Coordinates of C-alpha atoms and ligand atoms in Angstrom, one line a residue:
M165 CA -9.2 48.6 -22.6
T166 CA -7.9 48.6 -26.1
R167 CA -8.6 45.5 -28.5
R168 CA -4.8 44.8 -28.6
L169 CA -4.4 44.8 -24.7
T170 CA -7.3 42.2 -24.3
I171 CA -5.4 40.1 -26.6
F172 CA -2.1 40.7 -25.1
L173 CA -3.3 40.1 -21.7
S174 CA -5.8 36.3 -22.6
A175 CA -2.9 35.3 -24.2
L176 CA -0.7 35.7 -21.2
L177 CA -3.5 34.1 -18.9
L178 CA -3.2 31.4 -21.3
A179 CA 0.4 31.0 -21.4
G180 CA -0.1 31.1 -17.6
S181 CA -2.5 28.2 -17.4
M182 CA -0.7 26.4 -20.1
F183 CA 2.3 26.5 -17.5
A184 CA 0.1 25.6 -14.9
Q185 CA -0.9 22.2 -16.4
N186 CA 2.8 21.1 -17.5
N187 CA 3.9 22.5 -14.1
P188 CA 4.8 20.6 -11.7
S189 CA 1.7 19.5 -9.6
Q190 CA 4.2 18.9 -6.5
S191 CA 7.1 21.0 -5.1
N192 CA 10.0 19.3 -4.8
A193 CA 10.8 21.8 -1.7
V194 CA 13.4 19.5 1.1
D195 CA 12.9 20.0 4.7
E196 CA 16.5 21.6 6.5
A197 CA 17.3 18.2 7.5
G198 CA 16.9 17.6 3.0
H199 CA 13.7 15.8 2.9
Q200 CA 11.4 16.0 0.2
W201 CA 7.4 15.7 1.0
W202 CA 6.8 11.7 0.6
Q203 CA 9.7 11.8 3.4
N204 CA 7.6 13.6 5.9
A205 CA 4.5 12.2 5.0
V206 CA 2.1 10.1 6.9
F207 CA 0.1 7.6 3.7
Y208 CA -3.3 6.3 4.2
E209 CA -4.7 3.0 1.9
I210 CA -8.2 3.3 1.5
Y211 CA -9.7 0.9 -0.4
P212 CA -12.5 3.0 -2.3
R213 CA -15.2 0.2 -2.2
S214 CA -14.9 -0.3 2.1
F215 CA -14.3 3.4 3.3
A216 CA -17.3 5.9 2.8
D217 CA -20.2 5.4 0.8
S218 CA -21.8 8.4 -0.8
N219 CA -25.0 8.0 -2.2
N220 CA -25.9 4.5 -0.3
D221 CA -26.2 2.2 -3.0
G222 CA -23.6 0.1 -0.5
I223 CA -20.1 0.8 -2.1
G224 CA -18.3 3.3 -0.8
D225 CA -17.5 5.9 -3.7
L226 CA -15.0 9.3 -4.3
N227 CA -17.6 11.7 -3.4
G228 CA -17.8 9.2 0.4
I229 CA -13.6 10.0 0.4
D230 CA -14.4 13.3 0.2
Q231 CA -17.0 13.8 3.1
H232 CA -13.9 12.4 5.3
L233 CA -11.3 14.5 4.5
D234 CA -11.4 16.6 8.2
Y235 CA -11.1 13.1 9.4
L236 CA -8.2 12.6 7.5
R237 CA -6.9 15.6 8.3
W238 CA -7.5 15.3 12.1
L239 CA -6.1 11.9 12.4
G240 CA -2.9 12.9 10.8
V241 CA -3.0 11.7 7.1
D242 CA -0.8 13.8 4.6
A243 CA -1.3 11.4 1.4
V244 CA -4.0 9.1 0.7
W245 CA -3.4 6.2 -1.9
I246 CA -6.8 4.7 -3.4
S247 CA -7.1 1.1 -4.5
P248 CA -8.5 1.2 -7.3
M249 CA -11.1 3.5 -8.9
F250 CA -10.8 2.7 -12.3
P251 CA -13.6 1.2 -14.7
S252 CA -13.5 -2.5 -14.1
P253 CA -15.8 -5.6 -14.4
Q254 CA -14.6 -6.3 -10.8
V255 CA -13.5 -9.9 -11.3
D256 CA -10.6 -9.0 -8.5
F257 CA -12.3 -5.6 -7.8
G258 CA -10.8 -3.2 -9.4
Y259 CA -7.2 -5.2 -10.1
D260 CA -9.0 -5.6 -13.2
V261 CA -8.5 -2.8 -15.2
S262 CA -10.7 -1.7 -18.6
D263 CA -9.9 2.0 -19.2
Y264 CA -6.9 4.0 -17.1
E265 CA -7.7 7.2 -17.4
N266 CA -11.4 7.2 -15.8
V267 CA -13.3 6.1 -13.2
D268 CA -15.4 3.8 -12.5
P269 CA -19.3 5.0 -12.2
K270 CA -19.3 2.7 -9.2
Y271 CA -17.2 5.0 -7.7
G272 CA -17.8 8.0 -9.0
T273 CA -16.5 10.4 -12.1
L274 CA -13.4 11.8 -13.5
A275 CA -14.9 15.6 -12.1
D276 CA -15.3 13.9 -8.7
M277 CA -11.8 12.7 -8.9
D278 CA -10.8 16.4 -9.5
K279 CA -13.0 17.9 -6.5
L280 CA -11.0 15.4 -4.5
V281 CA -8.0 16.3 -5.7
A282 CA -9.1 20.1 -5.0
D283 CA -10.8 19.4 -1.5
G284 CA -7.3 17.7 -0.7
K285 CA -5.5 20.5 -1.7
S286 CA -7.5 22.2 0.9
H287 CA -7.2 19.8 3.4
D288 CA -2.9 19.6 2.8
I289 CA -4.3 15.8 1.8
K290 CA -2.6 14.9 -1.7
F291 CA -4.0 11.4 -3.5
I292 CA -1.7 8.6 -4.9
L293 CA -3.8 6.4 -7.4
D294 CA -2.6 2.4 -7.5
F295 CA -1.4 1.3 -11.2
V296 CA -2.2 -1.6 -12.3
V297 CA 1.4 -2.2 -14.3
N298 CA 1.6 -6.1 -14.9
H299 CA -2.2 -6.4 -16.4
T300 CA -5.6 -5.2 -17.8
S301 CA -8.6 -6.7 -17.6
D302 CA -10.1 -8.8 -20.3
K303 CA -12.0 -6.7 -21.6
H304 CA -9.7 -3.7 -22.0
P305 CA -10.0 -2.9 -25.2
W306 CA -6.0 -3.5 -25.7
F307 CA -6.9 -7.0 -24.7
I308 CA -10.4 -7.2 -27.2
E309 CA -8.4 -6.4 -30.2
S310 CA -5.5 -8.0 -29.2
E311 CA -7.9 -11.6 -28.9
S312 CA -9.8 -10.4 -32.7
S313 CA -7.2 -12.4 -34.6
R314 CA -3.3 -13.2 -34.3
N315 CA -2.2 -10.3 -37.2
N316 CA -4.4 -7.3 -34.8
P317 CA -1.6 -4.4 -34.2
K318 CA -1.9 -5.0 -30.6
R319 CA -1.6 -8.7 -30.5
D320 CA 1.9 -8.1 -29.1
W321 CA 1.1 -6.3 -26.5
Y322 CA 0.3 -9.4 -24.4
I323 CA 1.7 -12.5 -24.0
W324 CA 0.1 -15.1 -27.0
R325 CA 1.7 -18.3 -27.2
D326 CA 1.5 -21.5 -29.6
G327 CA 0.7 -24.6 -26.8
K328 CA 2.9 -27.6 -26.7
N329 CA 2.0 -31.0 -26.5
G330 CA -1.6 -30.5 -26.6
G331 CA -1.2 -28.4 -23.2
P332 CA -0.5 -24.8 -22.6
P333 CA 3.3 -23.7 -23.3
N334 CA 4.7 -24.2 -19.7
N335 CA 4.5 -25.7 -16.8
W336 CA 3.7 -22.0 -14.7
T337 CA 1.4 -21.7 -12.5
S338 CA -1.3 -18.5 -11.5
T339 CA -0.6 -17.1 -8.3
F340 CA -4.7 -17.6 -7.8
G341 CA -4.6 -20.9 -8.6
G342 CA -4.7 -23.7 -12.0
S343 CA -2.6 -22.4 -14.9
A344 CA -1.3 -19.8 -15.8
W345 CA -2.1 -19.8 -19.7
K346 CA -5.8 -19.7 -21.0
F347 CA -6.6 -21.0 -24.2
D348 CA -7.9 -19.5 -26.8
P349 CA -10.1 -21.4 -29.3
K350 CA -10.7 -18.2 -31.8
T351 CA -6.9 -18.1 -32.6
N352 CA -5.9 -21.4 -31.4
Q353 CA -3.0 -19.9 -28.9
Y354 CA -2.9 -19.3 -25.7
Y355 CA -2.3 -16.4 -23.3
Y356 CA -0.7 -15.4 -19.9
H357 CA -2.1 -14.2 -17.0
F358 CA -0.3 -14.4 -13.9
F359 CA -3.3 -13.6 -11.6
Y360 CA -6.9 -14.7 -12.9
A361 CA -7.9 -15.3 -16.5
E362 CA -9.4 -11.7 -16.7
Q363 CA -6.2 -10.2 -15.8
P364 CA -4.4 -11.2 -19.5
D365 CA -0.8 -9.7 -18.7
L366 CA 0.5 -7.2 -20.8
N367 CA 4.0 -7.2 -23.0
W368 CA 5.9 -5.0 -21.3
R369 CA 8.7 -5.9 -24.1
N370 CA 6.5 -4.3 -26.7
P371 CA 7.7 -0.4 -26.5
A372 CA 3.9 0.4 -27.9
V373 CA 2.9 -0.7 -24.5
A374 CA 5.5 0.5 -21.8
D375 CA 4.8 4.1 -24.1
A376 CA 0.9 4.1 -23.6
M377 CA 1.8 3.2 -20.2
Y378 CA 3.7 6.4 -19.4
G379 CA 1.8 8.6 -21.6
T380 CA -1.3 6.9 -18.8
E381 CA 1.3 8.0 -16.3
A382 CA 2.1 11.7 -16.8
W383 CA -2.0 12.3 -18.1
W384 CA -3.0 11.6 -14.0
Y385 CA 0.0 14.0 -12.7
K386 CA -1.1 16.3 -15.1
R387 CA -4.7 16.0 -13.3
G388 CA -2.8 16.8 -9.8
I389 CA -2.3 13.4 -8.7
A390 CA 0.9 12.9 -6.4
G391 CA 2.2 9.3 -7.1
F392 CA 1.5 5.8 -7.5
R393 CA 1.2 3.1 -5.9
L394 CA 2.9 0.3 -8.4
D395 CA 1.2 -2.9 -8.6
A396 CA 2.4 -6.5 -8.9
V397 CA 5.8 -5.3 -10.0
D398 CA 7.8 -8.0 -9.5
T399 CA 5.9 -9.9 -12.4
L400 CA 6.2 -7.5 -15.4
F401 CA 8.8 -10.0 -17.3
E402 CA 8.7 -13.4 -18.1
D403 CA 11.6 -15.7 -19.4
P404 CA 11.7 -14.7 -23.4
E405 CA 12.2 -19.1 -24.1
L406 CA 9.5 -19.6 -21.2
K407 CA 11.4 -22.0 -19.4
D408 CA 9.5 -24.9 -17.1
N409 CA 9.7 -23.4 -13.3
P410 CA 11.2 -26.0 -11.1
V411 CA 8.7 -27.6 -8.8
I412 CA 8.9 -27.8 -4.9
D413 CA 7.6 -31.3 -5.0
H414 CA 6.4 -32.2 -1.5
K415 CA 4.5 -28.8 -1.5
Q416 CA 0.7 -28.0 -2.6
N417 CA -0.5 -24.7 -1.8
A418 CA -4.4 -24.2 -0.7
F419 CA -5.8 -24.4 -4.8
G420 CA -3.9 -27.7 -5.3
D421 CA -1.5 -26.7 -7.5
I422 CA 2.2 -28.1 -6.4
E423 CA 4.2 -24.8 -5.6
Q424 CA 6.9 -23.9 -7.1
K425 CA 10.2 -21.6 -7.9
R426 CA 9.5 -19.1 -10.2
I427 CA 12.7 -18.2 -11.7
Y428 CA 11.7 -17.3 -15.0
N429 CA 8.5 -15.1 -14.1
D430 CA 9.3 -13.3 -10.8
K431 CA 11.8 -10.2 -10.8
L432 CA 13.3 -10.8 -13.7
P433 CA 16.2 -8.1 -14.8
E434 CA 14.3 -6.3 -17.3
V435 CA 11.5 -5.4 -14.5
H436 CA 14.4 -2.8 -13.3
D437 CA 14.6 -1.0 -16.6
V438 CA 10.8 -0.2 -16.7
L439 CA 10.9 1.2 -13.2
K440 CA 13.5 3.2 -14.7
G441 CA 11.5 4.4 -17.2
L442 CA 8.2 5.1 -15.0
R443 CA 10.9 7.4 -12.6
K444 CA 12.1 9.6 -15.4
V445 CA 8.3 10.3 -15.6
A446 CA 7.4 10.3 -11.7
D447 CA 10.1 13.2 -11.5
Q448 CA 9.3 15.4 -14.1
Y449 CA 5.9 16.1 -12.0
N450 CA 8.1 15.8 -8.4
A451 CA 5.8 12.5 -7.9
V452 CA 6.3 9.6 -5.9
L453 CA 6.2 6.2 -6.7
I454 CA 5.6 3.6 -4.1
G455 CA 6.2 -0.3 -5.5
E456 CA 4.3 -3.3 -3.9
T457 CA 7.6 -5.2 -3.5
W458 CA 7.8 -8.7 -2.5
T459 CA 11.1 -9.5 -1.6
D460 CA 12.7 -12.1 -0.1
N461 CA 15.8 -10.5 1.5
I462 CA 17.1 -6.8 1.8
K463 CA 19.3 -7.4 -1.7
E464 CA 16.3 -7.7 -3.7
L465 CA 15.0 -4.5 -1.7
E466 CA 17.9 -2.9 -2.2
E467 CA 17.5 -3.2 -5.9
Y468 CA 14.3 -1.7 -6.0
Y469 CA 15.3 1.6 -5.0
G470 CA 18.0 1.3 -7.8
G471 CA 20.2 3.9 -6.8
G472 CA 17.7 6.6 -6.5
K473 CA 16.6 5.9 -10.4
E474 CA 13.7 3.7 -9.2
I475 CA 11.6 2.9 -6.7
Q476 CA 11.4 6.0 -4.1
M477 CA 9.5 3.5 -1.8
P478 CA 9.6 0.2 -1.8
M479 CA 7.7 -1.2 1.0
D480 CA 9.5 -3.3 3.0
F481 CA 6.9 -6.5 3.8
M482 CA 9.8 -8.2 5.4
V483 CA 9.1 -6.1 8.6
T484 CA 5.4 -6.4 7.8
M485 CA 5.4 -10.4 7.7
V486 CA 7.5 -10.6 11.1
N487 CA 4.2 -11.7 12.5
K488 CA 5.4 -12.4 16.1
L489 CA 5.8 -9.9 18.6
S490 CA 9.8 -10.4 18.4
P491 CA 11.8 -7.7 19.1
P492 CA 15.0 -9.3 18.1
E493 CA 13.2 -10.5 14.5
F494 CA 12.0 -6.6 13.9
R495 CA 15.5 -5.6 15.1
K496 CA 17.1 -7.6 12.5
R497 CA 14.6 -6.2 10.1
I498 CA 14.6 -2.9 11.0
G499 CA 18.5 -2.8 10.6
A500 CA 18.5 -4.3 7.5
V501 CA 16.8 -1.7 5.6
E502 CA 18.4 0.8 7.5
A503 CA 21.3 -0.5 6.5
S504 CA 21.2 -0.2 3.0
S505 CA 21.2 2.8 1.1
G506 CA 17.1 3.7 0.4
W507 CA 14.1 6.1 2.3
P508 CA 12.6 2.8 5.1
V509 CA 9.0 2.3 4.2
F510 CA 6.8 0.6 6.9
V511 CA 4.0 -1.1 6.1
L512 CA 1.4 -3.2 8.6
S513 CA -1.5 -4.2 7.2
N514 CA -3.3 -3.5 3.3
H515 CA -6.2 -5.2 1.7
D516 CA -4.8 -8.1 0.5
I517 CA -3.3 -9.8 4.0
V518 CA -4.7 -10.3 7.0
R519 CA -4.9 -7.2 9.4
Y520 CA -2.4 -6.9 12.2
V521 CA -3.9 -7.0 14.7
D522 CA -4.5 -10.3 14.5
R523 CA -1.6 -11.3 12.8
Y524 CA 0.5 -10.0 16.1
G525 CA -2.1 -10.5 18.9
N526 CA -4.0 -13.7 20.6
G527 CA -7.8 -12.3 20.1
T528 CA -7.2 -10.8 24.0
N529 CA -4.9 -7.9 23.7
K530 CA -6.2 -6.1 20.7
D531 CA -5.7 -2.5 22.1
Q532 CA -2.6 -3.4 23.4
V533 CA -0.9 -4.6 20.6
A534 CA -2.2 -2.0 18.3
K535 CA -0.5 0.6 20.7
L536 CA 2.4 -1.4 20.7
L537 CA 2.8 -1.9 16.7
S538 CA 1.6 1.6 15.8
A539 CA 4.0 3.0 18.5
M540 CA 6.7 1.6 16.6
Y541 CA 6.0 2.1 13.3
L542 CA 4.9 5.4 13.5
T543 CA 8.1 6.6 15.3
L544 CA 10.8 4.7 13.1
R545 CA 12.5 6.9 10.4
G546 CA 10.8 6.7 7.2
T547 CA 7.3 6.6 6.1
P548 CA 4.6 4.9 7.2
I549 CA 1.8 3.5 5.2
M550 CA -1.9 3.0 7.3
Y551 CA -4.6 1.0 6.1
Y552 CA -8.0 2.4 6.7
G553 CA -9.9 1.2 9.9
E554 CA -6.3 0.0 11.8
E555 CA -6.9 3.1 13.9
I556 CA -9.5 2.4 15.2
G557 CA -8.5 -1.5 15.9
M558 CA -10.5 -3.2 13.1
E559 CA -10.0 -6.8 12.9
N560 CA -10.1 -9.2 10.0
N561 CA -14.1 -10.3 9.5
D562 CA -13.8 -13.6 7.6
P563 CA -16.4 -15.1 5.8
K564 CA -17.5 -18.1 7.7
R565 CA -19.1 -19.9 4.9
R566 CA -17.6 -20.4 1.2
E567 CA -20.9 -19.3 -0.2
D568 CA -19.8 -15.7 1.4
V569 CA -16.7 -15.1 -0.2
Q570 CA -16.5 -12.9 -2.8
D571 CA -12.9 -12.9 -2.9
P572 CA -12.5 -15.5 -5.8
I573 CA -9.8 -17.2 -4.7
G574 CA -11.6 -17.4 -1.3
R575 CA -14.2 -19.7 -3.2
R576 CA -11.0 -21.7 -4.9
G577 CA -9.2 -22.3 -2.2
W578 CA -11.6 -22.5 0.8
P579 CA -11.3 -23.6 3.7
K580 CA -7.4 -23.4 3.3
E581 CA -7.8 -19.9 1.9
K582 CA -10.8 -18.5 2.5
G583 CA -9.9 -14.8 0.5
R584 CA -9.4 -11.1 1.4
D585 CA -12.8 -10.2 2.0
G586 CA -12.4 -10.2 6.1
E587 CA -9.4 -7.6 5.6
R588 CA -11.7 -5.0 3.6
T589 CA -15.2 -4.8 5.2
P590 CA -16.9 -1.5 5.7
M591 CA -15.1 1.5 7.8
Q592 CA -17.0 1.2 11.0
W593 CA -17.6 5.1 12.0
N594 CA -20.2 5.1 14.3
T595 CA -23.1 3.0 16.0
S596 CA -25.6 3.2 14.0
T597 CA -27.3 0.5 10.8
N598 CA -23.7 -1.0 8.9
A599 CA -21.6 1.4 11.3
G600 CA -23.1 4.4 9.6
F601 CA -21.5 2.7 6.5
C602 CA -25.2 2.5 4.6
T603 CA -28.3 1.5 4.9
V604 CA -28.8 -0.9 2.5
K605 CA -27.1 -4.4 2.2
P606 CA -23.5 -3.7 2.1
W607 CA -21.1 -5.4 -0.5
N608 CA -19.1 -7.1 2.1
A609 CA -20.3 -7.5 6.0
V610 CA -19.4 -5.2 8.6
D611 CA -17.5 -6.5 11.8
P612 CA -20.2 -6.6 14.1
K613 CA -17.6 -5.6 16.8
Y614 CA -18.2 -2.0 15.4
K615 CA -20.9 -1.2 18.3
T616 CA -17.4 -1.1 20.2
Y617 CA -15.1 0.1 18.0
N618 CA -15.6 3.1 15.2
V619 CA -14.7 5.9 14.9
E620 CA -17.6 8.1 17.2
T621 CA -17.2 6.2 19.9
E622 CA -13.5 6.2 20.3
K623 CA -13.2 9.4 19.5
A624 CA -15.4 10.4 23.1
D625 CA -12.8 7.8 24.8
P626 CA -9.6 9.3 25.9
N627 CA -8.2 5.8 25.6
S628 CA -9.5 4.4 22.7
V629 CA -7.1 3.1 20.0
L630 CA -7.9 6.1 18.0
N631 CA -7.0 8.8 20.0
W632 CA -3.8 6.7 20.9
Y633 CA -3.3 7.1 16.7
H634 CA -4.1 10.7 16.8
H635 CA -1.3 11.1 19.1
V636 CA 1.4 9.3 18.0
L637 CA 1.1 10.9 14.6
E638 CA 0.6 14.2 16.4
L639 CA 4.2 14.3 17.7
R640 CA 5.4 12.3 14.3
H641 CA 4.7 15.8 12.8
T642 CA 5.8 17.9 15.1
N643 CA 8.8 16.4 16.8
R644 CA 12.1 17.5 14.8
A645 CA 13.8 14.1 16.4
L646 CA 10.9 12.0 15.0
L647 CA 10.7 13.4 11.5
D648 CA 14.1 14.5 10.4
G649 CA 16.5 12.2 13.7
D650 CA 18.3 9.1 13.4
Y651 CA 17.6 5.7 14.2
V652 CA 19.9 4.2 17.0
A653 CA 19.1 0.6 18.1
L654 CA 19.8 0.1 21.9
N655 CA 19.8 -2.8 24.2
E656 CA 20.4 -4.9 21.6
S657 CA 20.2 -8.7 23.6
D658 CA 17.0 -7.4 25.2
A659 CA 14.4 -10.3 24.1
N660 CA 11.1 -8.4 25.5
V661 CA 12.0 -4.7 24.8
L662 CA 12.3 -2.7 22.2
S663 CA 13.7 0.2 22.1
Y664 CA 16.0 2.4 19.8
L665 CA 16.6 6.5 19.9
R666 CA 15.8 9.0 17.4
S667 CA 18.1 11.7 17.2
Y668 CA 18.5 15.3 15.5
K669 CA 21.2 17.3 16.4
G670 CA 21.3 17.6 19.9
Q671 CA 17.5 16.3 20.2
N672 CA 16.8 13.2 20.9
V673 CA 13.9 10.7 21.2
L674 CA 13.6 7.1 23.2
V675 CA 11.1 4.8 22.1
V676 CA 10.6 1.7 24.6
L677 CA 8.1 -1.0 23.1
N678 CA 7.1 -4.2 25.8
M679 CA 6.6 -6.4 23.0
S680 CA 5.9 -9.6 25.8
S681 CA 2.8 -9.7 27.5
S682 CA 5.0 -9.9 31.7
P683 CA 6.2 -6.5 33.2
Q684 CA 9.3 -5.5 32.3
K685 CA 12.3 -3.4 33.5
T686 CA 14.8 -2.4 31.9
K687 CA 17.6 0.6 31.7
F688 CA 19.7 2.7 29.4
D689 CA 23.1 3.6 29.1
L690 CA 22.5 6.9 27.1
A691 CA 26.4 8.0 28.1
S692 CA 27.8 6.6 25.4
H693 CA 25.2 8.2 22.4
G694 CA 26.5 11.5 24.4
I695 CA 23.2 12.0 26.7
K696 CA 23.9 13.2 29.6
G697 CA 21.0 13.5 31.7
T698 CA 18.9 10.5 32.9
T699 CA 15.5 11.6 33.3
G700 CA 13.2 11.6 30.5
S701 CA 10.2 13.7 30.3
T702 CA 6.7 12.0 28.7
L703 CA 5.5 12.2 25.6
L704 CA 3.3 9.2 25.0
S705 CA 2.7 6.7 26.7
T706 CA 0.3 3.8 28.1
A707 CA 1.2 4.7 31.5
K708 CA 0.2 7.7 33.5
A709 CA 4.3 9.0 33.5
N710 CA 5.4 12.4 33.5
Q711 CA 8.7 11.5 34.2
V712 CA 10.8 8.7 34.4
D713 CA 14.3 7.7 35.5
V714 CA 16.4 6.4 32.3
N715 CA 18.6 4.1 35.0
D716 CA 14.6 2.0 35.9
I717 CA 11.8 1.9 33.4
S718 CA 9.0 -0.1 34.9
L719 CA 6.8 -1.3 31.7
E720 CA 3.4 -3.1 31.9
P721 CA 2.6 -5.7 29.6
Y722 CA 2.7 -4.3 26.1
G723 CA 3.9 -1.1 27.4
V724 CA 5.2 1.9 25.8
W725 CA 7.0 4.6 27.0
I726 CA 8.6 7.6 24.1
G727 CA 9.7 10.5 26.1
E728 CA 12.6 13.1 25.6
V729 CA 15.8 12.6 26.9
K730 CA 18.7 15.1 27.6
Ligands
GLC965 C1 -1.7 -7.2 -6.3 C2 -3.0 -6.4 -5.6 C3 -4.2 -7.2 -5.2 C4 -4.0 -7.8 -6.6 C5 -3.2 -8.7 -7.2 C6 -3.3 -8.7 -8.8 O1 -0.5 -7.9 -5.3 O2 -2.4 -5.6 -4.3 O3 -4.9 -7.4 -4.2 O4 -5.4 -8.8 -6.0 O5 -1.7 -7.1 -7.4 O6 -3.6 -7.2 -9.8
CA966 CA1 -21.6 4.5 -3.5

């Protein structure tokens, strides 16, 4: 090869690799119904401390996740959201970030993260990170500079104010207890923290903060990250005049604070400017944004979609928190998000709330509740986000004594608030010591029920919760009506059985869910929906029927029937 040709070729290669770097990391292809990758994907939240511990130090890590990609693929997971794995003093177990562009040594290295993304690719699994946009750690170099003096260039990256009448600037309380202001004697001012004092709020009104955060967002997309779950977006802005919030006099919370209506520091309209900014960056990489959006009504949820310009997937916690097996209540909530302009996002459990089998179950019907509710949210129109361990029926294992609590809010609010350790226990892999998570003392106690509820044992049992999840997810991935079909509520006055049709181009799947503890009989008038036949062929059921007559379906307590009707 001539030297000139070699130079030409290597220049071409270089240009090629630069192109690859700047190229959108995800494809924006749509399926025949016009759905993008994240609309057809099943998401799975991993709390990295608790999923799998590759080096046996009692704390889960990225290599641990890597070792279980085969399991996740088998289960039917398409995208994993990893809760914060960035360097952090771990006051809030990673939600206090001290460097947004690195990995905490407890969890591994950047090289491990890159390897995970690459191995994910060969398993068809994408990774989403957790962007803690509201605040940093007080050990983040930005805050260390900011607190160093009143005229430091980073002073205005956080919310610093003078006190008032010998106290904090106003009456705002932290959601984790006490005043939301911490006094700094060195500079004689207070800084604002909606969460722990170790989590100072960023000042998003400062354009330099916005630039730095948008830069970090793009930095991860270029590394192959497919999107972000945006932490605590409701509280990005505060009223510039710092007006006092109205208090709800008669109500005291677990921390002993008088409850307040957070009208001046929660869901301010400016939040939407930031979400549009984050979305602009995401769109350059075909990335997806999932929102931690605690909305009180459907109008607020609708605002987070921002007419297609903000978060593609705001979580609908109004469905999450129905908290009783009530068909009318689910119907109402599902109907509301269905009638909105956005793509529904269903979540039943996460690292902040008690696991759903405990919230919906009565202590004795756990497997039934797991099968029933997974059959619901994994067959609705929309994207489901699972929480690690729910597929094996993991329960909360709350601390019994205050001295065992690790989550600071649990120590502060004990016994009313026990903290979140209970829903963050180590994943249960098998029957060996500590459920196969590690052989040393794990960072958080393993649920003693692991001998029965673990991946290995349940994989071998065809009736297990795990195999049920596997089947539902398989169905969801292969059935066009479940992937792309409309949602049509049926028998809307039935107080015990929740039923709906999913229909796509003449293919119809009927989902029938008995939410009551007694046997139920039900029937459907499908002719009014253009379906002539009355025989349903079973796709998945808790009973053993291959066919049913849709004019006469019998369901056992908490029974599920999913089938095709023509
Ligand atoms: C979000 C997280 C929660 C965390 C808080 C502060 O609510 O989900 O775990 O404690 O933000 O970052
Ligand atoms: Ca480890």
